mmCIF file of C-alpha atoms and ligand atoms in Angstrom:
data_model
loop_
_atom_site.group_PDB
_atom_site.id
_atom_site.type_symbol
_atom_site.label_atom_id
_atom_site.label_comp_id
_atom_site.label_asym_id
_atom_site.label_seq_id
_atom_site.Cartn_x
_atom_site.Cartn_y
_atom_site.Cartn_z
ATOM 1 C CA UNK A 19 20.555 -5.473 7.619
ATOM 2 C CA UNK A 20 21.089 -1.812 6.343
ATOM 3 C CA UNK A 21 18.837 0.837 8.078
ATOM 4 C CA UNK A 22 16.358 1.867 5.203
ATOM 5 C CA UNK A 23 16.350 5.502 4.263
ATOM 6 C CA UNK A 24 13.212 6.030 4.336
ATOM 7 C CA UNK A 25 13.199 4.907 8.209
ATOM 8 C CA UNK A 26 15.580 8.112 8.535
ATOM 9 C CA UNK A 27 13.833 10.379 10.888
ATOM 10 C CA UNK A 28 15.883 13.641 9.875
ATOM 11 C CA UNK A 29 14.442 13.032 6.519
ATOM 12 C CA UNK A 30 10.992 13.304 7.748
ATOM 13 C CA UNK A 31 10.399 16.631 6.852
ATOM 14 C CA UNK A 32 11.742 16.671 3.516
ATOM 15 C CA UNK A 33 9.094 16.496 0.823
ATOM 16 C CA UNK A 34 10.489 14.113 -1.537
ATOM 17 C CA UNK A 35 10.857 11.637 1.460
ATOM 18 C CA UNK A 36 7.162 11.913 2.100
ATOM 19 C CA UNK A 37 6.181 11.733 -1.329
ATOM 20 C CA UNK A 38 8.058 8.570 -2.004
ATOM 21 C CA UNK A 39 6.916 6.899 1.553
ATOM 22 C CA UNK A 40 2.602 8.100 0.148
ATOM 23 C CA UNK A 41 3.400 6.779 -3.133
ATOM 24 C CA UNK A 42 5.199 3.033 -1.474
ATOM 25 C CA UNK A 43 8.223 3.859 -3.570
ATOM 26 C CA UNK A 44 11.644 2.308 -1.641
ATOM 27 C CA UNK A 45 13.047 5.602 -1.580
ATOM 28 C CA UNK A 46 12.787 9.268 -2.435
ATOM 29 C CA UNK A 47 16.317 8.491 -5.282
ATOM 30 C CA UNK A 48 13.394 7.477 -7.423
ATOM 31 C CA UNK A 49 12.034 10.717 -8.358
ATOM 32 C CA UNK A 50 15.720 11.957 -9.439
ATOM 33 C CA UNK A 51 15.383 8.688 -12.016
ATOM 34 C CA UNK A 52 12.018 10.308 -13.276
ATOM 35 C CA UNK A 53 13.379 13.491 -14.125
ATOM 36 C CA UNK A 54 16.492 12.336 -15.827
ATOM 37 C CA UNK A 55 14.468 10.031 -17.697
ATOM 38 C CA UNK A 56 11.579 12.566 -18.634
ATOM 39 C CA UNK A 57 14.671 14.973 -20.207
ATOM 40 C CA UNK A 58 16.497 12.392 -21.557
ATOM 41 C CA UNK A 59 14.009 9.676 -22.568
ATOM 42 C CA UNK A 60 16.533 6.932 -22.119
ATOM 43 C CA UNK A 61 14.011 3.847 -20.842
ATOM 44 C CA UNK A 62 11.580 2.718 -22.936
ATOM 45 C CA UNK A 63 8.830 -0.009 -22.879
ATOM 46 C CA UNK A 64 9.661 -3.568 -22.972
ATOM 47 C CA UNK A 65 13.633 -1.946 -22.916
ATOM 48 C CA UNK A 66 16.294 -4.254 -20.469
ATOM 49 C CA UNK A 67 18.283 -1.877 -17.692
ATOM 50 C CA UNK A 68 20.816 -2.683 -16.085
ATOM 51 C CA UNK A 69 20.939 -1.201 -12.853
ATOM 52 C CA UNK A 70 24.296 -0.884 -10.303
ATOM 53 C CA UNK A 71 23.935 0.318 -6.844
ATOM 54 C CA UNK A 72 20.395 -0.785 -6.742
ATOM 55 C CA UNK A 73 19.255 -0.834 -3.245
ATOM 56 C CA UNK A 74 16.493 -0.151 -1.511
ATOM 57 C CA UNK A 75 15.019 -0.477 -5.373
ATOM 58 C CA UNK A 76 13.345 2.834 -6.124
ATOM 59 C CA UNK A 77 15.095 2.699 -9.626
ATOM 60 C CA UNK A 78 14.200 -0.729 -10.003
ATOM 61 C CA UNK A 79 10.074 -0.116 -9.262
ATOM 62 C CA UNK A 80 10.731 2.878 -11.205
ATOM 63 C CA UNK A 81 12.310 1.025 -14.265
ATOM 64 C CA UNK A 82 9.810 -2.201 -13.612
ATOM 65 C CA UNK A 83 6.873 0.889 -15.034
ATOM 66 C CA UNK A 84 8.356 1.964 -17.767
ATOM 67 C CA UNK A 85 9.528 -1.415 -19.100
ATOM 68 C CA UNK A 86 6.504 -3.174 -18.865
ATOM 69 C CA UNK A 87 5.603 -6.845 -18.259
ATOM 70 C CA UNK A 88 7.700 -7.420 -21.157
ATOM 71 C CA UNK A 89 10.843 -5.710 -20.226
ATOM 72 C CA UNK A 90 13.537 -7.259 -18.378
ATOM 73 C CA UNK A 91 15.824 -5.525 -15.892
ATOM 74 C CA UNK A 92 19.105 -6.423 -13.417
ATOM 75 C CA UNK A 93 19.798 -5.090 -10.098
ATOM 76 C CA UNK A 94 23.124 -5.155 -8.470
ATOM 77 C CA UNK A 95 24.184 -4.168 -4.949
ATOM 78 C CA UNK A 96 26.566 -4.948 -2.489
ATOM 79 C CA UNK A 97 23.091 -5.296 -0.425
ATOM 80 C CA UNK A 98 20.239 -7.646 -1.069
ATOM 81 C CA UNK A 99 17.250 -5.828 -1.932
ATOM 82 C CA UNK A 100 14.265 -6.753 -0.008
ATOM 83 C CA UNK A 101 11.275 -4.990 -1.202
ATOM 84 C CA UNK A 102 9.038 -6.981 -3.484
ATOM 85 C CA UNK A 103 9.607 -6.876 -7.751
ATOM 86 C CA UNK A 104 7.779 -8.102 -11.110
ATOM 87 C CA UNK A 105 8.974 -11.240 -11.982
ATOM 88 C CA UNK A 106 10.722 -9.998 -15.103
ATOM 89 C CA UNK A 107 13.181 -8.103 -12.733
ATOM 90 C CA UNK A 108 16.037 -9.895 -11.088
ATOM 91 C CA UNK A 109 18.217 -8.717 -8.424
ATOM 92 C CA UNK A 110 21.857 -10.150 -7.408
ATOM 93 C CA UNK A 111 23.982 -9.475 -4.323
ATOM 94 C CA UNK A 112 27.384 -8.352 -5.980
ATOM 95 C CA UNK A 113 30.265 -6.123 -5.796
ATOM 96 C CA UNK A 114 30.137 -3.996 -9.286
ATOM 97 C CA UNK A 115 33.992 -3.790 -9.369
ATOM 98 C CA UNK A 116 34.345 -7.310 -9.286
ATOM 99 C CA UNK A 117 31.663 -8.206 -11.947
ATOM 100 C CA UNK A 118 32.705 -10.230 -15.065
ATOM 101 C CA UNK A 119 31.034 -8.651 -17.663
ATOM 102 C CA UNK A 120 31.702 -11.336 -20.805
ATOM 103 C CA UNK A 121 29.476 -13.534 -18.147
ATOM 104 C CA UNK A 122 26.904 -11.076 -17.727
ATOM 105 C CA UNK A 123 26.245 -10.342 -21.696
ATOM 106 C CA UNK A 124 26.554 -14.475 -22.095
ATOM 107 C CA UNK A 125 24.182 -15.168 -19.223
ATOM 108 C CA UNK A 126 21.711 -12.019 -19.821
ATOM 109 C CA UNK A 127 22.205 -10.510 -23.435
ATOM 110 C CA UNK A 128 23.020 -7.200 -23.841
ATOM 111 C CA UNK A 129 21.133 -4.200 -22.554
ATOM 112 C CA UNK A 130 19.416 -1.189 -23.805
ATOM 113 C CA UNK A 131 20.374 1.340 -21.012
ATOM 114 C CA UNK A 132 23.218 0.907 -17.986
ATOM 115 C CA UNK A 133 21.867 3.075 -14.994
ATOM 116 C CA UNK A 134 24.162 4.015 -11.665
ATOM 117 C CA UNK A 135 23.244 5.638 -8.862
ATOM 118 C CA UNK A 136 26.296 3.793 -6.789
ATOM 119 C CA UNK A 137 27.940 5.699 -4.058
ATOM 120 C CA UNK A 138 30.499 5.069 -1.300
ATOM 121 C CA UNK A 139 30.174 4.827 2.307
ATOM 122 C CA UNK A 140 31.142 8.282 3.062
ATOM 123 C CA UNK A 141 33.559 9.521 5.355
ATOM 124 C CA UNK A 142 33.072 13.572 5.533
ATOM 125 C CA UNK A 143 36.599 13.940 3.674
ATOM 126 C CA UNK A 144 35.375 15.846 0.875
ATOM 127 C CA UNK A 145 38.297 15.055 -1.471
ATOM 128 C CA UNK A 146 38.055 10.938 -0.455
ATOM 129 C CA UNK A 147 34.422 10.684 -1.181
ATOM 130 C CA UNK A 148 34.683 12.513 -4.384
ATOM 131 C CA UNK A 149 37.571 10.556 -5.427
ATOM 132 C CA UNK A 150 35.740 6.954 -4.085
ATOM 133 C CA UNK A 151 32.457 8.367 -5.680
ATOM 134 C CA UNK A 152 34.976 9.204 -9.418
ATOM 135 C CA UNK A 153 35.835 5.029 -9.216
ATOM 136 C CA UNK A 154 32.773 4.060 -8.775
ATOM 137 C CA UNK A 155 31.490 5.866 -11.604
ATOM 138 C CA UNK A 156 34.489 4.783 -13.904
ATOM 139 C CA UNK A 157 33.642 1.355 -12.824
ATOM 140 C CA UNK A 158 30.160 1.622 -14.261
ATOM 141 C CA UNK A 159 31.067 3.107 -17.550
ATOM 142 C CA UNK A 160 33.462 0.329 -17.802
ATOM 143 C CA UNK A 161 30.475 -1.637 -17.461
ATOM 144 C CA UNK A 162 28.062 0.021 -19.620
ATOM 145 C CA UNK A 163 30.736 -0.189 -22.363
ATOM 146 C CA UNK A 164 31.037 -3.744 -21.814
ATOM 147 C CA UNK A 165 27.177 -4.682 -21.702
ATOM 148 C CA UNK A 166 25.330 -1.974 -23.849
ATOM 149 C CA UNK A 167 24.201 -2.317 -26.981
ATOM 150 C CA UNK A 168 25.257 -0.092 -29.642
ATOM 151 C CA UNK A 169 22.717 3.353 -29.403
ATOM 152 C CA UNK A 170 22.159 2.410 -25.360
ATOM 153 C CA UNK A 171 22.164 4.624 -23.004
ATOM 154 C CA UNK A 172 24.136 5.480 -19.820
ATOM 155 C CA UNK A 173 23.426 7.568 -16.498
ATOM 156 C CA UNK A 174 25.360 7.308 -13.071
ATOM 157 C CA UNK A 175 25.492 9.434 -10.755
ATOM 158 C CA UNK A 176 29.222 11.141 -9.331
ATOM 159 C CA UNK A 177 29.873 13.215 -6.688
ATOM 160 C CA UNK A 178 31.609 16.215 -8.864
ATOM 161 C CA UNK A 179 35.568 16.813 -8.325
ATOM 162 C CA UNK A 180 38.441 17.733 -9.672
ATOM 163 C CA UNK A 181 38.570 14.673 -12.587
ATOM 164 C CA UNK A 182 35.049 15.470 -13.631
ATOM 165 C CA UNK A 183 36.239 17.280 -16.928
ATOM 166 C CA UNK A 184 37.648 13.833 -17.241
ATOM 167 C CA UNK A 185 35.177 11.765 -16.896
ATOM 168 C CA UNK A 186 32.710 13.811 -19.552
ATOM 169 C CA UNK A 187 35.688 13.163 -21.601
ATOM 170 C CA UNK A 188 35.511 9.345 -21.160
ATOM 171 C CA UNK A 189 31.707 9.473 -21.799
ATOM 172 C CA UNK A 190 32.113 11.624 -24.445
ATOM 173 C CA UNK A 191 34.891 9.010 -26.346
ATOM 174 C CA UNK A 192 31.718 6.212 -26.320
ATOM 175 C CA UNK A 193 28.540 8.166 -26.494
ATOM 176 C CA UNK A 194 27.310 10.189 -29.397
ATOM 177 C CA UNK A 195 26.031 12.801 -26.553
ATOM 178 C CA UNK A 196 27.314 13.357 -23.358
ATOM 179 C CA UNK A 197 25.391 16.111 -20.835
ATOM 180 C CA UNK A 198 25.952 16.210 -16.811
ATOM 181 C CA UNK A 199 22.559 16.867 -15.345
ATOM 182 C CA UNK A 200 22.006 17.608 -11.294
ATOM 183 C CA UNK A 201 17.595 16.881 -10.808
ATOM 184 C CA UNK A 202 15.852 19.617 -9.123
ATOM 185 C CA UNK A 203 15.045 16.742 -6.688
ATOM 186 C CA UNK A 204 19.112 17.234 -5.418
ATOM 187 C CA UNK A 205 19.623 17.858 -1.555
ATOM 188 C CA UNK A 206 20.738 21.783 -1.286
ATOM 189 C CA UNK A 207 25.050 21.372 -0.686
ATOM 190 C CA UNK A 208 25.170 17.976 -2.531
ATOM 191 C CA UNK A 209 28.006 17.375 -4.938
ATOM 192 C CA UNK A 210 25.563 14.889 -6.837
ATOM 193 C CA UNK A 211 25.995 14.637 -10.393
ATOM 194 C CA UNK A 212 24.335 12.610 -13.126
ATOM 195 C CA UNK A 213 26.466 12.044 -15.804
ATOM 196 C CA UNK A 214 24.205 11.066 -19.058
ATOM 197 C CA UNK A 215 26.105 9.009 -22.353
ATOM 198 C CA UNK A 216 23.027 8.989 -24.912
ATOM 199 C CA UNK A 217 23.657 6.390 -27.867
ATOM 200 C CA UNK A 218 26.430 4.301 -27.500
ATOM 201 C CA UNK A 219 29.222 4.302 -30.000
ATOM 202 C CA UNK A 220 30.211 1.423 -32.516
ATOM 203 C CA UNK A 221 33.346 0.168 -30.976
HETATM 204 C C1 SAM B 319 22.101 5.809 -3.226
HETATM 205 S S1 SAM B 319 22.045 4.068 -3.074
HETATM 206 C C2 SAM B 319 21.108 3.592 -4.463
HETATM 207 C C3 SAM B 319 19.644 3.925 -4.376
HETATM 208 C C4 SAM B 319 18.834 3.261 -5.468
HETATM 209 N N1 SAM B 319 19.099 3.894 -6.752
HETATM 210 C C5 SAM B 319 17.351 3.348 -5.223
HETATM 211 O O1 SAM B 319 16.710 4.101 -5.912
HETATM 212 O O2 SAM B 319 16.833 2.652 -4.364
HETATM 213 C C6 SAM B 319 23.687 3.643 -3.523
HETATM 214 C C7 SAM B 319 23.966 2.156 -3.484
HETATM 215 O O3 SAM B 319 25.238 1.890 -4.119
HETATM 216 C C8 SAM B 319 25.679 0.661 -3.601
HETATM 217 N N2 SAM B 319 27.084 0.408 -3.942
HETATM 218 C C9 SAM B 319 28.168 1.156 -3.614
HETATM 219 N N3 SAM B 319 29.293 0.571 -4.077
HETATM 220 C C10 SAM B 319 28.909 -0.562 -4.724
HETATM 221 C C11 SAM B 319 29.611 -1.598 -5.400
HETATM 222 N N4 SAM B 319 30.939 -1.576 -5.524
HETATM 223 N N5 SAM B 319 28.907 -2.617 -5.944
HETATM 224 C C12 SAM B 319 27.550 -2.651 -5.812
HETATM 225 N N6 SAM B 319 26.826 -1.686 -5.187
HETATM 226 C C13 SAM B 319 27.490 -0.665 -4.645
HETATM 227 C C14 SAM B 319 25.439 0.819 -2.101
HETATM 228 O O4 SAM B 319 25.395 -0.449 -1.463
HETATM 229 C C15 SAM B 319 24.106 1.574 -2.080
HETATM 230 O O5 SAM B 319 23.027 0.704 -1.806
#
């Protein structure tokens, strides 16, 4: 079993940490969510979210709000997600770069928005986690393309290097608006990056 972050005892003094373990959210990534979804308005009640890197679940009890009873949402993680959801949201043990995504849209429908706050196990080599975090993130706009209605919405996070001009540019080709955004909520040093496709091409 993964140590949970907020068990992390060098986090103990940072507010957002606090304010996540007062308010029983799985993890302090959850406010991060709220503010990119305040600016960009991309979740919406009784909406269906796909979410990819979803453990603890922050996003997911997050998402579960705004959706409503009536709302249906997907986590996926490499880890099983143990904290307790609505009924109307599911969570799967998966590896996002393996997923078949013709079996996803025939076994769940399309979705409204494609969330990603995935990130690799990092190694302290700057250039190797940026890179890893650059798949990752291609991976999930691969997916969002695949699963997303036309006019959804996309945000996943990236840990900014050298192909970020890049990857606005792939954004860019299947979103009407395209706009990095870096919450307030963002650990001082971080490299973290969400990347934000609003309204989803016609292909
Ligand atoms: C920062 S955490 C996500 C936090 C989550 N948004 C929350 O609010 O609780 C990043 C997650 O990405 C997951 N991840 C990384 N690579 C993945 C992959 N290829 N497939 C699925 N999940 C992956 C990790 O297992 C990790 O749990």
């Amino acid at each position: 079993m993964r140590k949970h972050p907020l068990s992390d005892r060098r986090a103990r003094h940072d507010p957002a940490y606090l304010r996540a373990k007062a308010e029983n959210y799985a993890g302090r990534a959850i406010y991060k969510l709220q503010e990119i979804d305040r600016k960009f308005r991309l979740i919406r009640h009784r909406g269906r979210v796909l979410d990819l890197g979803c453990w603890p679940g922050s996003w997911l009890q997050y998402v579960g709000e705004r959706i409503g009873d009536e709302g249906f949402a997907l986590g996926i993680d490499l880890d099983e997600v143990e904290i307790g959801l609505p009924s109307n949201i599911e969570t799967r043990v998966g590896d996002v770069e393996k997923l078949n995504c013709d079996v996803l849209v025939e076994r769940y429908g399309v979705f409204d928005v494609v969330l990603s706050d995935m990130a690799p196990n990092t190694t302290g080599i700057r250039e190797a986690d940026q890179w890893r975090s650059e798949e990752l993130f291609l991976v999930a706009l691969k997916v969002a393309l695949a699963v997303l209605r036309p006019g959804g919405h996309f945000a996943a996070k990236v840990f900014q290097g050298g192909r970020f001009p890049d990857l606005l540019r792939a954004v860019r080709a299947g979103f009407e608006e395209c706009k990095p955004f870096r919450p307030d909520g963002t650990r001082p040093g971080s490299l973290e990056q969400y990347v934000v496709g609003k309204s989803r091409r016609r292909s």
